[in-house]
CSV table of C-alpha atoms in Angstrom, one decimal:
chain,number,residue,atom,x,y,z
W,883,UNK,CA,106.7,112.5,171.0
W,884,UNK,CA,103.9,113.5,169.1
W,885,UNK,CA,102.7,110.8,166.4
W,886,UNK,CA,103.2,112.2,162.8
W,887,UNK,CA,101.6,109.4,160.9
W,888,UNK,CA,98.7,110.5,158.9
W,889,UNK,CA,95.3,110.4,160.4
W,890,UNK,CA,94.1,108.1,157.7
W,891,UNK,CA,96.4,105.5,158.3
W,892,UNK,CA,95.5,102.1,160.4
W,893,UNK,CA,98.7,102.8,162.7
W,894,UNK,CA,97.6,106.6,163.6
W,895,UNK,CA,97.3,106.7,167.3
W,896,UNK,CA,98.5,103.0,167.3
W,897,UNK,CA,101.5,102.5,170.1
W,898,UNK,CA,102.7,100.3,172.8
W,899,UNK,CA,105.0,102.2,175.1
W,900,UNK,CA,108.0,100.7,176.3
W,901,UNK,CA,106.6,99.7,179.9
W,902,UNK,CA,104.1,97.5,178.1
W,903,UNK,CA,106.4,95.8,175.8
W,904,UNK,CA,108.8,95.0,178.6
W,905,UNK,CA,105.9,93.3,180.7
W,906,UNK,CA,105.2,91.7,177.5
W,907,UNK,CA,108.5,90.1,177.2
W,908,UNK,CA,109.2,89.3,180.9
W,909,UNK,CA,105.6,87.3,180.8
W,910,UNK,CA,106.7,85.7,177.8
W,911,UNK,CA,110.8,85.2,178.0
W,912,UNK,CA,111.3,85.5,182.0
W,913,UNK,CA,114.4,84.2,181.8
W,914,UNK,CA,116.0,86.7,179.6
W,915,UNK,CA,116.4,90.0,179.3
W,916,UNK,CA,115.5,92.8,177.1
W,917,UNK,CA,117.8,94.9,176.4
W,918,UNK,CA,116.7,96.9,173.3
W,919,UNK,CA,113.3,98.1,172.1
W,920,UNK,CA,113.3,99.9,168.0
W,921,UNK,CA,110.6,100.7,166.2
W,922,UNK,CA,110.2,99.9,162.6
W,923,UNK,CA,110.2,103.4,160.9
W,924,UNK,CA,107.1,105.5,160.5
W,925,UNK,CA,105.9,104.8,156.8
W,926,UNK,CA,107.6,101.5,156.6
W,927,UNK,CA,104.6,99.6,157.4
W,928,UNK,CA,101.3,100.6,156.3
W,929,UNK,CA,98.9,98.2,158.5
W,930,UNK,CA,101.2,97.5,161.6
W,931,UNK,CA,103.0,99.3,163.8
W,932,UNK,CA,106.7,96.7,163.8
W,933,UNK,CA,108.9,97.0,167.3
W,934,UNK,CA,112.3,95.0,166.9
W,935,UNK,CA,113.4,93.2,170.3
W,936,UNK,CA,116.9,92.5,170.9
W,937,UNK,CA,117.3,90.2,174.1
W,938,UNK,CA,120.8,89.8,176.1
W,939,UNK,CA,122.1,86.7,174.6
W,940,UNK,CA,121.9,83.3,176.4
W,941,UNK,CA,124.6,80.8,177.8
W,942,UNK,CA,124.8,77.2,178.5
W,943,UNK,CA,126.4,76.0,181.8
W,944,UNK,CA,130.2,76.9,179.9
W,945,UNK,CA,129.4,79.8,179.2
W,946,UNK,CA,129.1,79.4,175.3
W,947,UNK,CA,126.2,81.5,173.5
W,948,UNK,CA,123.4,79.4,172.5
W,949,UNK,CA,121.8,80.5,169.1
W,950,UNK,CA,120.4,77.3,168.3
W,951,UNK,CA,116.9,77.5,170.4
W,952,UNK,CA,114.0,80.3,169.2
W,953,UNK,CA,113.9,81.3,172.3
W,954,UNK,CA,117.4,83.1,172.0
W,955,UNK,CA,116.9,84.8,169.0
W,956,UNK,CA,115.5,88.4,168.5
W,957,UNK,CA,111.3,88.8,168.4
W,958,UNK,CA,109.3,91.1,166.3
W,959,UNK,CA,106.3,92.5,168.0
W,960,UNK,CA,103.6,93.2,165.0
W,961,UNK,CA,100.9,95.4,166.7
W,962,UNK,CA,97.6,95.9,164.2
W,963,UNK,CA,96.5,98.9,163.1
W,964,UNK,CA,93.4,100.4,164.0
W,965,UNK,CA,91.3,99.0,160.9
W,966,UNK,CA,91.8,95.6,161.9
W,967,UNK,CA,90.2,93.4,164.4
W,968,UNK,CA,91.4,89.7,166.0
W,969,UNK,CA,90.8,88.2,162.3
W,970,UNK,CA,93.9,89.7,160.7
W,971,UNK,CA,96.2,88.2,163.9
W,972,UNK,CA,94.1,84.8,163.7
W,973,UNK,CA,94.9,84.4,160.1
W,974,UNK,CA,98.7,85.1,159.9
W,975,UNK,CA,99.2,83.1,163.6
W,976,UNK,CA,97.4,80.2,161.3
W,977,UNK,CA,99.4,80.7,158.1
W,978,UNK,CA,102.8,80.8,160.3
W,979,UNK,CA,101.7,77.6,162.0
W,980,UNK,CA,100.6,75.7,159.3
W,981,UNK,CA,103.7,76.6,157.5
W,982,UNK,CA,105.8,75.6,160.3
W,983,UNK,CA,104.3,72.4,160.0
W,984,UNK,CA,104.1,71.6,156.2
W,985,UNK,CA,106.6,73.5,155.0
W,986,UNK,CA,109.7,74.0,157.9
W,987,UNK,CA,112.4,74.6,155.4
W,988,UNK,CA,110.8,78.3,154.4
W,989,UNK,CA,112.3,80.8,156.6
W,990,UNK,CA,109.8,82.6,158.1
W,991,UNK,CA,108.7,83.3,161.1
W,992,UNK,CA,107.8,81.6,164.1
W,993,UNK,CA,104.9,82.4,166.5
W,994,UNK,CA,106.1,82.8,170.1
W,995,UNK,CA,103.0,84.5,171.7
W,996,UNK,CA,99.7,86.4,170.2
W,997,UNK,CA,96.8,88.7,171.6
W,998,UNK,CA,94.0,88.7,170.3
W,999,UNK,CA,92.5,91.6,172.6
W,1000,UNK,CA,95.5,93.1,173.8
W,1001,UNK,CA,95.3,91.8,177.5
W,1002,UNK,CA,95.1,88.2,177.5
W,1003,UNK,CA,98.6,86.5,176.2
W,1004,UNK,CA,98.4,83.3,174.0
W,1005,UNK,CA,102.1,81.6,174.6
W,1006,UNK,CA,103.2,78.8,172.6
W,1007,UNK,CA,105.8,76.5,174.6
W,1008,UNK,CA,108.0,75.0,172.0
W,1009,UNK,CA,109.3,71.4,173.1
W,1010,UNK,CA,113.4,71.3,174.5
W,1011,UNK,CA,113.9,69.0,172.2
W,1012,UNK,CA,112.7,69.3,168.7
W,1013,UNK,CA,111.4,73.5,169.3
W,1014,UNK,CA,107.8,72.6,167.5
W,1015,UNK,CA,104.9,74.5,169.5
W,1016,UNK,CA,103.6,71.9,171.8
W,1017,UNK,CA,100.4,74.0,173.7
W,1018,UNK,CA,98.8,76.6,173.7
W,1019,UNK,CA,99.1,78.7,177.4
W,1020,UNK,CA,97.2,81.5,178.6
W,1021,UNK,CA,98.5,84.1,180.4
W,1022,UNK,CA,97.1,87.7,181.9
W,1023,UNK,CA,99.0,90.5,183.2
W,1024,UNK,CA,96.9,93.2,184.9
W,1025,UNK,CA,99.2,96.5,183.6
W,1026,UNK,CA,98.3,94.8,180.1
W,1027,UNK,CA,94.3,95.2,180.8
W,1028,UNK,CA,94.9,98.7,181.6
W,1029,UNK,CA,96.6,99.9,179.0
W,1030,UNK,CA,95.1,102.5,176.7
W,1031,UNK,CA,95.9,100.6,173.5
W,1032,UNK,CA,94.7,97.6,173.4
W,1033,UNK,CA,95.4,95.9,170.5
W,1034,UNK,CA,95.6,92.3,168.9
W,1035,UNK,CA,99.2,91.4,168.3
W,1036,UNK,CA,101.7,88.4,167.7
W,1037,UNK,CA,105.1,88.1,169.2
W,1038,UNK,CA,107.4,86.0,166.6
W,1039,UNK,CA,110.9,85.2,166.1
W,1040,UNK,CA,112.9,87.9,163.9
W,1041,UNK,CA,114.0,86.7,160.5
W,1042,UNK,CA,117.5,88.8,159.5
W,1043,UNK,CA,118.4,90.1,156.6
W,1044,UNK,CA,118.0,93.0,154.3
W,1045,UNK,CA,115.1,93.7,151.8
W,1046,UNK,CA,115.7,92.1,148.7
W,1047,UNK,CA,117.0,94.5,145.9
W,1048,UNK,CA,117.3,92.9,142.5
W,1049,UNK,CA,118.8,95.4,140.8
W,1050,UNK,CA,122.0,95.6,143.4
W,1051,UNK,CA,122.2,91.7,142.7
W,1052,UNK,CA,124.8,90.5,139.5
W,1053,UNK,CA,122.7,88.3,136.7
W,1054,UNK,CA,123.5,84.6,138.5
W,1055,UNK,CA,123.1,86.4,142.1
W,1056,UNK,CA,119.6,87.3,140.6
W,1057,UNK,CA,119.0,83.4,139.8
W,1058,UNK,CA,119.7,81.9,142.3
W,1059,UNK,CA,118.1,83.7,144.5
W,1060,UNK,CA,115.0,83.3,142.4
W,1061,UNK,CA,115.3,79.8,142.2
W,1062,UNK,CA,115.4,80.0,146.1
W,1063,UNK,CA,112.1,82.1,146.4
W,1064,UNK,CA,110.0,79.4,143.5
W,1065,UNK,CA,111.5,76.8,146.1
W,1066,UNK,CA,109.4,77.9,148.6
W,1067,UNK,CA,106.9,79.0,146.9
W,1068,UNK,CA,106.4,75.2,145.4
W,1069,UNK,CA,106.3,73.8,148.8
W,1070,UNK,CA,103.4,76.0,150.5
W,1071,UNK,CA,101.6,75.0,146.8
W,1072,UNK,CA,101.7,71.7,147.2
W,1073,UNK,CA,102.9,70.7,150.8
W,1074,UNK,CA,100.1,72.5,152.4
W,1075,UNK,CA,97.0,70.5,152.6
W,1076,UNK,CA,93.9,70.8,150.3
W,1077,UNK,CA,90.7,72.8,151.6
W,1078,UNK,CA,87.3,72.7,150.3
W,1079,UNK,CA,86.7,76.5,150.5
W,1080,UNK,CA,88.6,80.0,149.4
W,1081,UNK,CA,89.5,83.0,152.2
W,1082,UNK,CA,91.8,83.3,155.2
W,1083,UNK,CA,92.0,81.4,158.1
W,1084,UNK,CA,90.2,81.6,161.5
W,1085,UNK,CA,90.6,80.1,164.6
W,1086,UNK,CA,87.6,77.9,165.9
W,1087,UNK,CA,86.4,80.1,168.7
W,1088,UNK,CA,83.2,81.0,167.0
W,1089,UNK,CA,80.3,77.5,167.2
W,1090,UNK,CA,79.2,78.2,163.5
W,1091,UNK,CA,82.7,77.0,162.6
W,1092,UNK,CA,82.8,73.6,164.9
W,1093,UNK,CA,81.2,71.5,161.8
W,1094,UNK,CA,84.1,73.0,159.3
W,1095,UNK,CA,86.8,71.1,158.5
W,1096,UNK,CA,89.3,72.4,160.3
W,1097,UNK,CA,93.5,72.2,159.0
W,1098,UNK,CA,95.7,70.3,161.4
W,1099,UNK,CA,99.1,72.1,162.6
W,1100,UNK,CA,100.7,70.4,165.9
W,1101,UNK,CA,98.7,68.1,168.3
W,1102,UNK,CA,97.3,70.5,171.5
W,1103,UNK,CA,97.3,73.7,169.3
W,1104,UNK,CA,94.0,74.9,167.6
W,1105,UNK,CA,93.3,73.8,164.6
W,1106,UNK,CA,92.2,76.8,161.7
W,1107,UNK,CA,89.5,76.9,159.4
W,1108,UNK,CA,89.5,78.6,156.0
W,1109,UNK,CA,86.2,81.5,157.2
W,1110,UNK,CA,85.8,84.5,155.3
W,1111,UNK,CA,88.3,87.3,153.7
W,1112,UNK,CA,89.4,89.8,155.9
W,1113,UNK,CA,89.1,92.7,153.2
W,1114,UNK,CA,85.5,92.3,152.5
W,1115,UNK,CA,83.2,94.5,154.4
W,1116,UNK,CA,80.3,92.1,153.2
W,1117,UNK,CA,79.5,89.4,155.8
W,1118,UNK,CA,78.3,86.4,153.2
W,1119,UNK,CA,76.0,83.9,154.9
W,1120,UNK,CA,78.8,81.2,153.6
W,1121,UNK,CA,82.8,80.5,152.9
W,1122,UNK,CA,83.0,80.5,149.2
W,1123,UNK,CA,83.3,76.7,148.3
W,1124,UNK,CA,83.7,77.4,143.9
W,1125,UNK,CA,85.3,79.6,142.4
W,1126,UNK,CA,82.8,81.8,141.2
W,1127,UNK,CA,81.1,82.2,144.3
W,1128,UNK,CA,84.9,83.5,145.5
W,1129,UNK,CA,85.3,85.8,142.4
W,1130,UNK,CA,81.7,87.0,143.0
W,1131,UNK,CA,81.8,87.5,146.6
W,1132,UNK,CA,85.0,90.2,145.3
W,1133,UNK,CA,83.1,91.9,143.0
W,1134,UNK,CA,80.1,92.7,145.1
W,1135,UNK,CA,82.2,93.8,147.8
W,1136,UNK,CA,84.1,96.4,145.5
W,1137,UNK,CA,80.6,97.3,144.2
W,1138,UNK,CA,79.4,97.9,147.7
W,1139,UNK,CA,82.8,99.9,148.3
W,1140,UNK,CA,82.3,102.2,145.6
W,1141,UNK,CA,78.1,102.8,146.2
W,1142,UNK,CA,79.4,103.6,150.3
W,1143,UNK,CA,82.6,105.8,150.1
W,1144,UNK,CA,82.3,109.4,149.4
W,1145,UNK,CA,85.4,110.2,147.6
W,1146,UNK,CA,84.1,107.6,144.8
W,1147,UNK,CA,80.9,109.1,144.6
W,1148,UNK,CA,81.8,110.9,141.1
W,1149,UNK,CA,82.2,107.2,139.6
W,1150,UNK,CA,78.9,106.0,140.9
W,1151,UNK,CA,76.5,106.8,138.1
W,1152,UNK,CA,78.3,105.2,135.3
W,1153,UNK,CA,80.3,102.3,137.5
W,1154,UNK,CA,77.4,100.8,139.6
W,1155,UNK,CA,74.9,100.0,136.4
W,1156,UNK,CA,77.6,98.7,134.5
W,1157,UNK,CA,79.0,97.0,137.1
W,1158,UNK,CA,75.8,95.2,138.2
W,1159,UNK,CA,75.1,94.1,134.5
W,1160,UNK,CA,78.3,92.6,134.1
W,1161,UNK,CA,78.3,90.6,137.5
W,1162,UNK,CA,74.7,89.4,136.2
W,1163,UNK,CA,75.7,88.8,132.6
W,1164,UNK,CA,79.1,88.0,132.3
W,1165,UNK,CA,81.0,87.1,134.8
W,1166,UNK,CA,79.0,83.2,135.3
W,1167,UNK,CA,79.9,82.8,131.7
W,1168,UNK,CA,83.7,83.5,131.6
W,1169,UNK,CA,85.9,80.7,130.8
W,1170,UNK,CA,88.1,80.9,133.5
W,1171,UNK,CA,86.0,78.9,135.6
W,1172,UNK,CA,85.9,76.0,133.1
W,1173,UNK,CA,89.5,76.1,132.0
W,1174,UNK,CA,91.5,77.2,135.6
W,1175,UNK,CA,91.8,74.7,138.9
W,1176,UNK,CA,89.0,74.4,141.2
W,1177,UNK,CA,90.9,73.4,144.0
W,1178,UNK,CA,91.9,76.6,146.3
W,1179,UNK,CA,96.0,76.8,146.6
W,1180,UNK,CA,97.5,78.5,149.5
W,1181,UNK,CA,98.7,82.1,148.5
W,1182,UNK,CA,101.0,84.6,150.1
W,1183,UNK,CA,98.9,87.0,148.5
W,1184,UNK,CA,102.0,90.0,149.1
W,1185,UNK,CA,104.8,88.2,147.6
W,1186,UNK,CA,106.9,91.5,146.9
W,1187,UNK,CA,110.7,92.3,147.5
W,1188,UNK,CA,109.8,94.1,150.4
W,1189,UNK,CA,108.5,90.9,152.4
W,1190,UNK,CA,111.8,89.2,151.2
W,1191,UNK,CA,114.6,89.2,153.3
W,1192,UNK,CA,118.1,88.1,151.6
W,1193,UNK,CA,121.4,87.5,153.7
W,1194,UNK,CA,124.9,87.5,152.2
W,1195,UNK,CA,125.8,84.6,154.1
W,1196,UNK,CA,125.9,81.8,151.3
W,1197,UNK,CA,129.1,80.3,150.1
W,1198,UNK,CA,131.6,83.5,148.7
W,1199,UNK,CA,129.2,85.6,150.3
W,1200,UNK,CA,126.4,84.5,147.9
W,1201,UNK,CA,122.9,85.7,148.6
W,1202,UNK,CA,120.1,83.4,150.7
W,1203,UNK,CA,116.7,84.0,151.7
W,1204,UNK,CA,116.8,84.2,155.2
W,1205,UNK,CA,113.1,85.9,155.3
W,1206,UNK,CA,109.7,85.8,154.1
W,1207,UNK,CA,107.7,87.9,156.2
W,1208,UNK,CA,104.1,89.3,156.0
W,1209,UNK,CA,102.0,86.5,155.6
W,1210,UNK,CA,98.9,88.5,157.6
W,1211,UNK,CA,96.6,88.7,154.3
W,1212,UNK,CA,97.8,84.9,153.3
W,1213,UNK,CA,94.8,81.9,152.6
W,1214,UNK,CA,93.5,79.6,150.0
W,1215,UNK,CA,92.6,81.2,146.8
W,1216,UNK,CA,92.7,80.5,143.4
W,1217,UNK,CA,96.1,79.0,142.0
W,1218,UNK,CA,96.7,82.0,139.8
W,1219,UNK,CA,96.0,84.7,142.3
W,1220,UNK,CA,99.9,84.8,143.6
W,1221,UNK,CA,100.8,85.4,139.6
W,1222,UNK,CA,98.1,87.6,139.4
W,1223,UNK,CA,99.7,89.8,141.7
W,1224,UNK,CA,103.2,89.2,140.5
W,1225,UNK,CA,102.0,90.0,137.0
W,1226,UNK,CA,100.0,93.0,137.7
W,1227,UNK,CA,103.0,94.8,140.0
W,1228,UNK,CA,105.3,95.9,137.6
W,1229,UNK,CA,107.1,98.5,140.2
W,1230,UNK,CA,107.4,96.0,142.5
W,1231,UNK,CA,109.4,93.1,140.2
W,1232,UNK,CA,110.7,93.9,137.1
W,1233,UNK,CA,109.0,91.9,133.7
W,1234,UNK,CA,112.3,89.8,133.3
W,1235,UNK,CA,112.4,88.3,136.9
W,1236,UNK,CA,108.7,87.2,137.2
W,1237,UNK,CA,109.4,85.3,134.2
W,1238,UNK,CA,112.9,83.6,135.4
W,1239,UNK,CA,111.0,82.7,138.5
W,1240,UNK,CA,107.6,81.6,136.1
W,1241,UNK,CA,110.4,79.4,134.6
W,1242,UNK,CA,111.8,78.2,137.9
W,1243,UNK,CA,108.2,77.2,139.1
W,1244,UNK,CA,107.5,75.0,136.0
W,1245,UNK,CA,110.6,73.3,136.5
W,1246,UNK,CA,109.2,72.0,140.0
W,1247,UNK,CA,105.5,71.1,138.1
W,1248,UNK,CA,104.1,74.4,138.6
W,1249,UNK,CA,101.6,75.5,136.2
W,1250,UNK,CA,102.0,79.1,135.4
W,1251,UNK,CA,101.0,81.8,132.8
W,1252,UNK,CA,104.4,81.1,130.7
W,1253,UNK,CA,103.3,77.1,130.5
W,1254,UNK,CA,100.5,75.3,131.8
W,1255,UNK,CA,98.0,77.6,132.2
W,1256,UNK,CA,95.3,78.2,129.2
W,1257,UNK,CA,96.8,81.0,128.0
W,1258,UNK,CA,93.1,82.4,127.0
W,1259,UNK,CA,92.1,81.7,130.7
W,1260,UNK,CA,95.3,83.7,132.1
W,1261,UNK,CA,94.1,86.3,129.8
W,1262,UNK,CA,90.6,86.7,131.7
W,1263,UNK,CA,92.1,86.4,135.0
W,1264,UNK,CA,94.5,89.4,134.7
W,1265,UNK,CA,91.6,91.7,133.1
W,1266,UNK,CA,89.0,90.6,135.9
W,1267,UNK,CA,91.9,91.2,138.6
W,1268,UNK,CA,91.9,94.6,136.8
W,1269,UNK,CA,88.7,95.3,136.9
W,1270,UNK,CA,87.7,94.3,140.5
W,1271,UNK,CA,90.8,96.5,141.9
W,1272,UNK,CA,89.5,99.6,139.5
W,1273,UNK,CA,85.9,99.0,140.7
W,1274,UNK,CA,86.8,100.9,144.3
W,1275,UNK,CA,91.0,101.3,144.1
W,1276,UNK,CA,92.0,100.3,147.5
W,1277,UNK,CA,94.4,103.6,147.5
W,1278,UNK,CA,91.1,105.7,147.0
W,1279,UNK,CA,88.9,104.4,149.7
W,1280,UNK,CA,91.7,104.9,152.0
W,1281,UNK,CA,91.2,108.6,151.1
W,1282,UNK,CA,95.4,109.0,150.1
W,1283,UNK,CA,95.1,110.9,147.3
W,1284,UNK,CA,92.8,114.0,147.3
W,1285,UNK,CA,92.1,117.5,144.8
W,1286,UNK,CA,93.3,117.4,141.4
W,1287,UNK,CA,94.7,114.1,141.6
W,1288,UNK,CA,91.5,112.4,143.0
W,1289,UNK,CA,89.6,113.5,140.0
W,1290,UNK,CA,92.3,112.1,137.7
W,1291,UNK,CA,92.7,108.5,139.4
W,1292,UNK,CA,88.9,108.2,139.2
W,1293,UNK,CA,89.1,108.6,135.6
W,1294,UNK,CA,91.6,106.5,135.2
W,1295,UNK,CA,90.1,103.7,137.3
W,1296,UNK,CA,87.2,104.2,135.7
W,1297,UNK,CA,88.1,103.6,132.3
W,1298,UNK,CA,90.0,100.7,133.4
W,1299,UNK,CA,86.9,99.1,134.0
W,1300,UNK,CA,85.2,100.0,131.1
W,1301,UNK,CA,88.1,98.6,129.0
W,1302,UNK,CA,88.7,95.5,130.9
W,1303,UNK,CA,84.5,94.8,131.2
W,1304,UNK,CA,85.0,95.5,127.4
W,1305,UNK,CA,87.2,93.0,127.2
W,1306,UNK,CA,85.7,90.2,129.3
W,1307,UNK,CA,82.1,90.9,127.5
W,1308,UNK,CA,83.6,90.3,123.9
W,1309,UNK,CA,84.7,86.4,125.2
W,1310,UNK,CA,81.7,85.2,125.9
W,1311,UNK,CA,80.1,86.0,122.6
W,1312,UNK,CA,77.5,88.2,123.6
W,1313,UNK,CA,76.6,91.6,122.9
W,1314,UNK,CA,78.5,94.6,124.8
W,1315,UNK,CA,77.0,95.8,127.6
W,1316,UNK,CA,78.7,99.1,127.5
């Protein structure tokens, strides 16, 4: 069957046929059996390409099904698109396992194997007795090495459920489902330990990372380090360790986006000297960085209803997270970042549940833009968030839009940046550098 996503896209050309995902699974579950391979639909994942795995259901010695060990349940196997190297599989296997750790009671999933080449197979044997990862196990399988994709990839348990849909929900189904999701989110806030530097997570192959701190997860596994942020193209000689230097390192990669990608070249004569001025000028100066933590807090960084998974299984058939998926772009970054997001996605969660679940999150000591944070500060964050998107939109340098409606979004990006570096110029008492 011919492959009919777009040629832009990081899953074009990306796919593991069904030969190689059953040697996958009898390497990694040879004592089961597969009985069902589905792919995600096409479209319904932008950076992966998402096979479900349904196994034949174990038995004990009676003869009773056993669904109370990971290694009966269902596995997702999340292959990375082509944009993507070992980092992006690194990071989430890190997030997952520190999670697992720190925070057990959020449903998400578990790691059961990853590749980070597409050949060699990292298994995690969980113990008998209380199912934490207890090694790490290499394995290679010479059909894998031969295959003509090879790609990094993690094998994990499959967390049910449908896609949370707020508006199909009644007004206390809506709470408490909210009050759920600022649950969770509280725990990976504060359960999480504290790092000393802001970006996603690598594991310590590399020797420049063997003096880092590293976070610990389970005794035997490798222990991750906070290295870099997988979206920046710019390879800085250091981890952010301050804010600024984080918020900077952003900027300078959108700037470089925008001098480097043809379809924004009609932006480049008024955005790059504006842009350089205010990064020079104006950013060091903002208040943000006076008024806002210091400390970087771990971050989902896609907390949207479509990485939320809800069951109807709660008492009178009451909704319950049973899934929060898609934690493959998830670090340490600043404590406002998640709202950021939340704040800035108006499609994606309507105005009136980000602030029931605002509310929810003060309620377990979380500081957010409703109470707690300078509301001044908050202010600046939103417009800078605005501004480094708008500097080189994501959506443009992916080449998705094209014609007419190129020429349209650059002008509106465009004067988004104008407005917000407006904005941000008039705080710090200084004269407009527009």
């Amino acid at each position: 069957m011919p492959d009919r996503t777009p040629e832009d896209h990081p899953t074009y050309g990306v796919n593991l046929p069904d030969s190689t995902i059953r040697d996958i699974a009898a390497l990694v579950s040879p004592d089961r059996t597969l009985e069902r391979i589905q792919q995600l639909g096409r479209g319904e994942s932008f950076n992966n390409r998402i096979y479900f795995l349904t196994f034949e259901r174990a038995c004990d010695d009676t003869g009773v099904e056993c669904l109370d060990d990971l290694s009966t349940l269902d596995h997702v196997l999340k292959v990375s698109g082509r944009f993507w190297g070992i980092e992006k599989v690194q990071n989430e296997v890190s997030c997952l396992l520190l999670l697992e750790e720190y925070c057990p009671n959020v449903p998400a999933p578990r790691v059961i194997a990853y590749s980070e080449q597409g050949d060699t197979i990292r298994l995690l044997p969980r113990s008998s007795g209380n199912g934490y990862p207890e090694s790490v196990r290499d394995l290679v399988h010479p059909p894998l090495m031969e295959s003509s994709t090879k790609r990094p990839w993690i094998l994990m348990s499959r967390c049910h459920g449908t896609t949370l849909d707020l508006s199909q929900m009644q007004g206390h189904e809506k709470h408490d489902t909210l009050q759920q999701l600022a649950r969770y989110m509280s725990q990976w806030r504060s359960c999480v330990p504290d790092v000393q530097h802001y970006g996603n997570l690598l594991l310590p192959d590399r020797p420049d990372l063997a003096s880092r701190a590293a976070l610990k997860t389970f005794p035997d596994l490798p222990s991750p380090t906070v290295a870099g942020l997988l979206d920046c193209t710019l390879n800085p000689s250091a981890t952010p360790s301050t804010r600024l230097e984080y918020q900077m390192l952003r900027l300078e990669n959108q700037l470089a986006q925008l001098e480097a990608t043809g379809t924004l070249a009609p932006s480049r004569a008024e955005l790059v000297p504006l842009v350089r001025r205010f990064i020079h000028d104006i950013v060091p100066r903002l208040r943000l960085f006076k008024l806002l933590p210091q400390t970087p807090c771990f971050t989902h960084n896609d907390f949207a209803p479509r990485n939320i998974l809800i069951s109807r299984c709660g008492a009178g058939n009451a909704p319950v997270v049973t899934g929060i998926v898609d934690f493959e772009f998830a670090g340490f970054f600043p404590a406002e970042e998640e709202f950021t997001n939340l704040a800035q996605v108006e499609t994606d969660w309507p105005v009136e549940a980000v602030e029931m679940l605002f509310r929810e999150l003060e309620d377990r000591g979380v500081a957010t833009p409703l109470h707690g944070l300078d509301g001044d500060a908050w202010e600046e964050v939103r417009t800078l968030y605005l501004v480094t998107l708008n500097i080189a939109p994501w959506w443009l340098v992916q080449g998705e839009v094209a014609g007419e409606g190129l020429v349209q979004e650059l002008r509106a990006a465009a004067e988004k940046v104008r407005e917000g570096i407006g904005r941000l110029t008039s705080t710090v008492e200084t004269p407009s550098i527009i």
